[in-house]
Every structure is written in C-alpha cells, then in structure tokens.
C-alpha cells in the first residue's frame, strides 16, 4: 500500500495529465442544469456558458455531502495507509465541513486541509504536498509545512463581467451596475486568512489589455515569488492572451508555468473570459 494519498475536489482545476504526474485523486462536485444533474468533468465550462446563453439561467453547484465523502475516502484507503485531502475554501462552500465530518470516521487516517483557496490555488498546496510525499515526509510534517505556506498562496483572477457573480449571489446589484456602466474588469482576490473573496483593482479595455494590466499589477504587488511553479488558469480566453500571460510569468522568473482551463464548478461562478495567475509568494522554497 502507498503510505500517503493526496486528494482534492474537482475544483483543483488540474487536467488529467497533471493529476497523474503528481498522483492526486479527485472527487467531483455536482452541477445542476435545470432539472438535470451532472458531475464536474462531465460538463465543462464551455457547456455551462452555452447553457446560460440558451436559457438565460445560471446553473447551480451542489456541495458534496458527508456520505459521498465517506465512500470516497474509504475507496482511497483500500490502497493507501493515509489520505491528505485538500478542500475548497470553507469561506465559499459547506463541502469543506462535510469532508471534515466524513474524515472523523477513519480514526486519524484521513486529514482534511481547508485550503482557503480555489482552483489552482488548491493545486499549489496539493502539488507541494505531493513533492513532500515523494521525499518521504510524514503526514504530520506535510500538514505543518503546507499550513506554514498557506498564507502565501496568491490566488486571484480578473474577469470581464460580474454577471455570473451577481447571478450566483456573490455580487450586489449596485456593484454590478457600476461595473457594467463603467465597463470595469475587476480583480477578485482570495484572502488566505479567511478563505473569502473580495474585489481588488479595476481594469479596463479589451481582454488582452486588461489581462496584461492585471498580471503586471499582481506580480508587482506580490513580487517575492516561489519560482518553482505558477499557474495561468482561465475559463475562456484567446490562446494568444493565455500565452501572453504565461510569458509574462516566465519573464518574471518562474521556471514552470502551467496553463490550465477552469472546470465546470469554478466556471459556473466566474463566467466566461476570466483569467487568473496563481503562485506562492514566499520566495524560493525548495523541497527539503
């Protein structure tokens, strides 16, 4: 049996090849489109955007329940001694608490980390843990090291429209009106101390321009990068815009920058034409 299995929800937004490379297992969120249900992964962000365009109705996401987590953790423990599960921020979902409740059934063999993050901000923590597993670290050592880095998980994104945030109850009507009238492209920041979101800087212009301005502003605000890994994660974008953001990160000193597409759950809340850069901002941090 493997000593430790790293796990997360589908909101980690990693493609299958990276999940395999870092040996990370996932459990999917449920997406509700009208009277139909589908798992995150069966339905993509593009599918959701097409549904909203056709119906004018925003799909909903359903938090994973305790029993589903319990069954999932039990399946992982058939081949692993212990599990470290990285959960979507408790500040934006009840799923985290459900995972914690389910983990209590396994007498210390399952540890749940509230990442206070989303999307590939979760991936940063899970990949770091995976690298520590390969170095032979214990669960206690891994959890300690991850929690020490959690406050430096720079997770933010900028988006073309607040319509999806508004429809999902995460943006007020006044904020929506102001953003639409002024054609603002707001930055949304995840706060690692609380695991909640708030608006940051505002950008203007076509997507290529506001993405460049957002990437530049973020790298200037959080310049103490860990160059090992960074992410450009997007719901939809022109390939040249994604490549531009990736190149800006490489020029800033990142050794590896993964460009990943957000899954259905994250896309359901941010909408189309959303792009973020995500990285640890605690400086060079080699795995011991």
GROMACS .gro file of C-alpha atoms in nm:
model
  288
    1UNK     CA    1   0.000   0.000   0.000
    2UNK     CA    2   0.107   0.357  -0.058
    3UNK     CA    3   0.189   0.545   0.262
    4UNK     CA    4   0.002   0.866   0.171
    5UNK     CA    5  -0.251   0.958  -0.097
    6UNK     CA    6  -0.302   1.325  -0.187
    7UNK     CA    7  -0.661   1.415  -0.270
    8UNK     CA    8  -0.877   1.714  -0.364
    9UNK     CA    9  -1.212   1.803  -0.515
   10UNK     CA   10  -1.258   1.866  -0.885
   11UNK     CA   11  -1.227   2.238  -0.807
   12UNK     CA   12  -0.849   2.189  -0.810
   13UNK     CA   13  -0.880   2.251  -1.187
   14UNK     CA   14  -0.591   2.029  -1.294
   15UNK     CA   15  -0.602   1.832  -1.620
   16UNK     CA   16  -0.568   1.454  -1.608
   17UNK     CA   17  -0.201   1.453  -1.704
   18UNK     CA   18  -0.101   1.677  -1.412
   19UNK     CA   19  -0.323   1.484  -1.170
   20UNK     CA   20  -0.140   1.171  -1.280
   21UNK     CA   21   0.205   1.333  -1.268
   22UNK     CA   22   0.155   1.444  -0.908
   23UNK     CA   23  -0.058   1.144  -0.806
   24UNK     CA   24  -0.359   1.347  -0.692
   25UNK     CA   25  -0.702   1.183  -0.673
   26UNK     CA   26  -1.020   1.390  -0.702
   27UNK     CA   27  -1.388   1.377  -0.615
   28UNK     CA   28  -1.626   1.579  -0.836
   29UNK     CA   29  -1.872   1.849  -0.740
   30UNK     CA   30  -2.225   1.820  -0.880
   31UNK     CA   31  -2.358   2.070  -1.131
   32UNK     CA   32  -2.732   2.128  -1.169
   33UNK     CA   33  -2.860   2.249  -1.506
   34UNK     CA   34  -3.232   2.296  -1.478
   35UNK     CA   35  -3.376   1.956  -1.388
   36UNK     CA   36  -3.058   1.766  -1.480
   37UNK     CA   37  -2.752   1.683  -1.271
   38UNK     CA   38  -2.401   1.613  -1.394
   39UNK     CA   39  -2.060   1.583  -1.236
   40UNK     CA   40  -1.788   1.842  -1.276
   41UNK     CA   41  -1.582   1.697  -1.557
   42UNK     CA   42  -1.877   1.553  -1.747
   43UNK     CA   43  -1.985   1.914  -1.800
   44UNK     CA   44  -1.723   2.170  -1.899
   45UNK     CA   45  -1.720   2.545  -1.859
   46UNK     CA   46  -1.797   2.582  -2.229
   47UNK     CA   47  -2.102   2.359  -2.184
   48UNK     CA   48  -2.222   2.582  -1.900
   49UNK     CA   49  -2.173   2.901  -2.097
   50UNK     CA   50  -2.372   2.755  -2.387
   51UNK     CA   51  -2.650   2.655  -2.145
   52UNK     CA   52  -2.668   3.006  -1.996
   53UNK     CA   53  -2.669   3.159  -2.343
   54UNK     CA   54  -2.957   2.935  -2.450
   55UNK     CA   55  -3.168   2.955  -2.133
   56UNK     CA   56  -3.067   3.273  -1.953
   57UNK     CA   57  -3.047   3.060  -1.639
   58UNK     CA   58  -2.734   3.011  -1.433
   59UNK     CA   59  -2.656   2.650  -1.336
   60UNK     CA   60  -2.603   2.572  -0.969
   61UNK     CA   61  -2.339   2.374  -0.789
   62UNK     CA   62  -2.415   2.124  -0.515
   63UNK     CA   63  -2.177   2.072  -0.223
   64UNK     CA   64  -2.053   1.716  -0.181
   65UNK     CA   65  -2.233   1.553   0.111
   66UNK     CA   66  -2.085   1.366   0.406
   67UNK     CA   67  -2.180   1.018   0.284
   68UNK     CA   68  -2.024   1.076  -0.058
   69UNK     CA   69  -1.700   1.187   0.105
   70UNK     CA   70  -1.711   0.888   0.339
   71UNK     CA   71  -1.743   0.644   0.048
   72UNK     CA   72  -1.469   0.824  -0.145
   73UNK     CA   73  -1.223   0.827   0.145
   74UNK     CA   74  -1.290   0.458   0.212
   75UNK     CA   75  -1.203   0.377  -0.150
   76UNK     CA   76  -0.872   0.565  -0.125
   77UNK     CA   77  -0.782   0.383   0.196
   78UNK     CA   78  -0.810   0.049   0.017
   79UNK     CA   79  -0.475   0.126  -0.147
   80UNK     CA   80  -0.320   0.384   0.087
   81UNK     CA   81  -0.240   0.395   0.456
   82UNK     CA   82  -0.340   0.760   0.494
   83UNK     CA   83  -0.504   1.040   0.296
   84UNK     CA   84  -0.441   1.414   0.295
   85UNK     CA   85  -0.738   1.588   0.134
   86UNK     CA   86  -0.720   1.949   0.011
   87UNK     CA   87  -1.065   2.103   0.020
   88UNK     CA   88  -1.216   2.408  -0.147
   89UNK     CA   89  -1.219   2.705   0.091
   90UNK     CA   90  -1.471   2.681   0.375
   91UNK     CA   91  -1.534   3.052   0.318
   92UNK     CA   92  -1.723   2.976  -0.003
   93UNK     CA   93  -1.865   2.624   0.040
   94UNK     CA   94  -2.012   2.391   0.302
   95UNK     CA   95  -1.833   2.097   0.137
   96UNK     CA   96  -1.521   2.154   0.347
   97UNK     CA   97  -1.708   2.092   0.671
   98UNK     CA   98  -1.871   1.785   0.518
   99UNK     CA   99  -1.527   1.648   0.429
  100UNK     CA  100  -1.405   1.711   0.783
  101UNK     CA  101  -1.708   1.533   0.931
  102UNK     CA  102  -1.655   1.235   0.699
  103UNK     CA  103  -1.284   1.217   0.784
  104UNK     CA  104  -1.365   1.164   1.152
  105UNK     CA  105  -1.495   0.816   1.067
  106UNK     CA  106  -1.145   0.691   0.983
  107UNK     CA  107  -0.958   0.716   1.314
  108UNK     CA  108  -0.691   0.961   1.203
  109UNK     CA  109  -0.620   0.806   0.866
  110UNK     CA  110  -0.776   1.099   0.675
  111UNK     CA  111  -0.662   1.460   0.725
  112UNK     CA  112  -0.858   1.744   0.563
  113UNK     CA  113  -0.687   2.075   0.493
  114UNK     CA  114  -0.907   2.380   0.443
  115UNK     CA  115  -0.704   2.546   0.168
  116UNK     CA  116  -0.874   2.887   0.199
  117UNK     CA  117  -0.834   2.886  -0.178
  118UNK     CA  118  -0.988   2.768  -0.503
  119UNK     CA  119  -0.891   2.635  -0.844
  120UNK     CA  120  -0.518   2.601  -0.899
  121UNK     CA  121  -0.457   2.786  -0.573
  122UNK     CA  122  -0.557   2.449  -0.426
  123UNK     CA  123  -0.326   2.278  -0.675
  124UNK     CA  124  -0.027   2.475  -0.545
  125UNK     CA  125  -0.078   2.329  -0.199
  126UNK     CA  126  -0.156   1.977  -0.320
  127UNK     CA  127   0.145   1.964  -0.554
  128UNK     CA  128   0.373   2.086  -0.275
  129UNK     CA  129   0.236   1.808  -0.054
  130UNK     CA  130   0.286   1.553  -0.332
  131UNK     CA  131   0.651   1.653  -0.365
  132UNK     CA  132   0.693   1.612   0.011
  133UNK     CA  133   0.534   1.266  -0.006
  134UNK     CA  134   0.797   1.166  -0.261
  135UNK     CA  135   1.067   1.287  -0.023
  136UNK     CA  136   0.932   1.051   0.243
  137UNK     CA  137   0.779   1.311   0.474
  138UNK     CA  138   0.516   1.204   0.728
  139UNK     CA  139   0.157   1.329   0.734
  140UNK     CA  140   0.239   1.548   1.033
  141UNK     CA  141   0.541   1.702   0.858
  142UNK     CA  142   0.346   1.762   0.537
  143UNK     CA  143   0.049   1.925   0.709
  144UNK     CA  144   0.280   2.151   0.913
  145UNK     CA  145   0.473   2.264   0.607
  146UNK     CA  146   0.161   2.321   0.397
  147UNK     CA  147  -0.007   2.528   0.669
  148UNK     CA  148   0.308   2.738   0.701
  149UNK     CA  149   0.284   2.823   0.331
  150UNK     CA  150  -0.092   2.867   0.311
  151UNK     CA  151  -0.083   3.242   0.397
  152UNK     CA  152   0.137   3.295   0.090
  153UNK     CA  153  -0.098   3.130  -0.160
  154UNK     CA  154  -0.157   3.414  -0.405
  155UNK     CA  155  -0.489   3.330  -0.568
  156UNK     CA  156  -0.660   3.600  -0.770
  157UNK     CA  157  -0.825   3.648  -1.105
  158UNK     CA  158  -0.979   3.917  -1.319
  159UNK     CA  159  -1.298   3.885  -1.516
  160UNK     CA  160  -1.472   4.060  -1.799
  161UNK     CA  161  -1.817   4.071  -1.638
  162UNK     CA  162  -1.965   4.033  -1.290
  163UNK     CA  163  -2.288   3.885  -1.429
  164UNK     CA  164  -2.217   3.531  -1.309
  165UNK     CA  165  -2.105   3.652  -0.967
  166UNK     CA  166  -2.425   3.857  -0.946
  167UNK     CA  167  -2.650   3.569  -1.054
  168UNK     CA  168  -2.474   3.343  -0.806
  169UNK     CA  169  -2.531   3.588  -0.518
  170UNK     CA  170  -2.167   3.691  -0.483
  171UNK     CA  171  -2.201   4.044  -0.618
  172UNK     CA  172  -2.451   4.316  -0.524
  173UNK     CA  173  -2.684   4.482  -0.775
  174UNK     CA  174  -2.510   4.817  -0.712
  175UNK     CA  175  -2.165   4.672  -0.777
  176UNK     CA  176  -2.298   4.501  -1.087
  177UNK     CA  177  -2.449   4.826  -1.219
  178UNK     CA  178  -2.130   5.023  -1.157
  179UNK     CA  179  -1.910   4.763  -1.322
  180UNK     CA  180  -2.136   4.744  -1.626
  181UNK     CA  181  -2.173   5.121  -1.670
  182UNK     CA  182  -1.800   5.185  -1.643
  183UNK     CA  183  -1.704   4.867  -1.829
  184UNK     CA  184  -1.474   4.767  -1.548
  185UNK     CA  185  -1.284   4.439  -1.539
  186UNK     CA  186  -1.250   4.372  -1.166
  187UNK     CA  187  -0.980   4.175  -0.991
  188UNK     CA  188  -1.116   3.921  -0.741
  189UNK     CA  189  -0.881   3.822  -0.458
  190UNK     CA  190  -0.893   3.517  -0.233
  191UNK     CA  191  -0.787   3.606   0.121
  192UNK     CA  192  -0.584   3.318   0.269
  193UNK     CA  193  -0.653   3.433   0.625
  194UNK     CA  194  -1.032   3.397   0.590
  195UNK     CA  195  -1.082   3.197   0.270
  196UNK     CA  196  -1.323   3.459   0.139
  197UNK     CA  197  -1.324   3.674  -0.174
  198UNK     CA  198  -1.326   4.049  -0.227
  199UNK     CA  199  -1.276   4.292  -0.514
  200UNK     CA  200  -0.933   4.437  -0.577
  201UNK     CA  201  -0.805   4.659  -0.854
  202UNK     CA  202  -1.014   4.756  -1.156
  203UNK     CA  203  -0.901   4.732  -1.516
  204UNK     CA  204  -1.037   4.850  -1.849
  205UNK     CA  205  -1.010   4.774  -2.217
  206UNK     CA  206  -1.018   4.466  -2.435
  207UNK     CA  207  -0.922   4.134  -2.282
  208UNK     CA  208  -0.562   4.132  -2.399
  209UNK     CA  209  -0.504   4.473  -2.239
  210UNK     CA  210  -0.678   4.412  -1.907
  211UNK     CA  211  -0.514   4.072  -1.870
  212UNK     CA  212  -0.169   4.228  -1.923
  213UNK     CA  213  -0.251   4.505  -1.674
  214UNK     CA  214  -0.383   4.253  -1.419
  215UNK     CA  215  -0.080   4.021  -1.449
  216UNK     CA  216   0.161   4.314  -1.422
  217UNK     CA  217  -0.018   4.460  -1.120
  218UNK     CA  218  -0.031   4.126  -0.939
  219UNK     CA  219   0.337   4.049  -0.995
  220UNK     CA  220   0.424   4.399  -0.872
  221UNK     CA  221   0.211   4.360  -0.560
  222UNK     CA  222   0.341   4.009  -0.481
  223UNK     CA  223   0.697   4.007  -0.621
  224UNK     CA  224   0.854   3.757  -0.379
  225UNK     CA  225   0.768   3.460  -0.598
  226UNK     CA  226   0.849   3.096  -0.545
  227UNK     CA  227   0.972   3.037  -0.900
  228UNK     CA  228   0.921   2.660  -0.894
  229UNK     CA  229   0.560   2.655  -1.024
  230UNK     CA  230   0.300   2.910  -1.133
  231UNK     CA  231  -0.038   2.883  -1.300
  232UNK     CA  232  -0.235   3.073  -1.560
  233UNK     CA  233  -0.590   2.946  -1.518
  234UNK     CA  234  -0.881   3.066  -1.729
  235UNK     CA  235  -1.245   2.991  -1.801
  236UNK     CA  236  -1.224   3.103  -2.163
  237UNK     CA  237  -0.969   3.315  -2.346
  238UNK     CA  238  -0.799   3.356  -2.678
  239UNK     CA  239  -0.489   3.131  -2.689
  240UNK     CA  240  -0.267   3.431  -2.762
  241UNK     CA  241  -0.388   3.604  -2.444
  242UNK     CA  242  -0.316   3.293  -2.236
  243UNK     CA  243   0.029   3.266  -2.393
  244UNK     CA  244   0.097   3.633  -2.322
  245UNK     CA  245   0.012   3.588  -1.953
  246UNK     CA  246   0.227   3.275  -1.938
  247UNK     CA  247   0.522   3.454  -2.097
  248UNK     CA  248   0.490   3.744  -1.852
  249UNK     CA  249   0.522   3.497  -1.565
  250UNK     CA  250   0.822   3.327  -1.725
  251UNK     CA  251   0.986   3.665  -1.772
  252UNK     CA  252   0.922   3.733  -1.401
  253UNK     CA  253   1.137   3.430  -1.318
  254UNK     CA  254   0.904   3.130  -1.295
  255UNK     CA  255   1.067   2.805  -1.403
  256UNK     CA  256   0.743   2.626  -1.486
  257UNK     CA  257   0.409   2.787  -1.573
  258UNK     CA  258   0.111   2.562  -1.635
  259UNK     CA  259  -0.180   2.699  -1.838
  260UNK     CA  260  -0.498   2.524  -1.724
  261UNK     CA  261  -0.865   2.564  -1.803
  262UNK     CA  262  -1.111   2.603  -1.516
  263UNK     CA  263  -1.362   2.323  -1.471
  264UNK     CA  264  -1.738   2.347  -1.456
  265UNK     CA  265  -1.773   2.439  -1.087
  266UNK     CA  266  -1.532   2.732  -1.095
  267UNK     CA  267  -1.658   2.847  -1.436
  268UNK     CA  268  -2.014   2.841  -1.304
  269UNK     CA  269  -1.925   3.120  -1.063
  270UNK     CA  270  -1.677   3.332  -1.260
  271UNK     CA  271  -1.830   3.313  -1.608
  272UNK     CA  272  -1.653   3.334  -1.945
  273UNK     CA  273  -1.346   3.547  -2.012
  274UNK     CA  274  -1.198   3.510  -1.667
  275UNK     CA  275  -0.824   3.462  -1.614
  276UNK     CA  276  -0.606   3.438  -1.307
  277UNK     CA  277  -0.243   3.388  -1.217
  278UNK     CA  278  -0.169   3.181  -0.908
  279UNK     CA  279   0.155   3.115  -0.723
  280UNK     CA  280   0.322   3.102  -0.383
  281UNK     CA  281   0.469   3.439  -0.285
  282UNK     CA  282   0.704   3.330  -0.005
  283UNK     CA  283   1.019   3.328  -0.218
  284UNK     CA  284   1.228   3.033  -0.335
  285UNK     CA  285   1.112   2.730  -0.141
  286UNK     CA  286   1.287   2.408  -0.242
  287UNK     CA  287   1.152   2.084  -0.103
  288UNK     CA  288   1.385   1.974   0.177
   0.00000   0.00000   0.00000
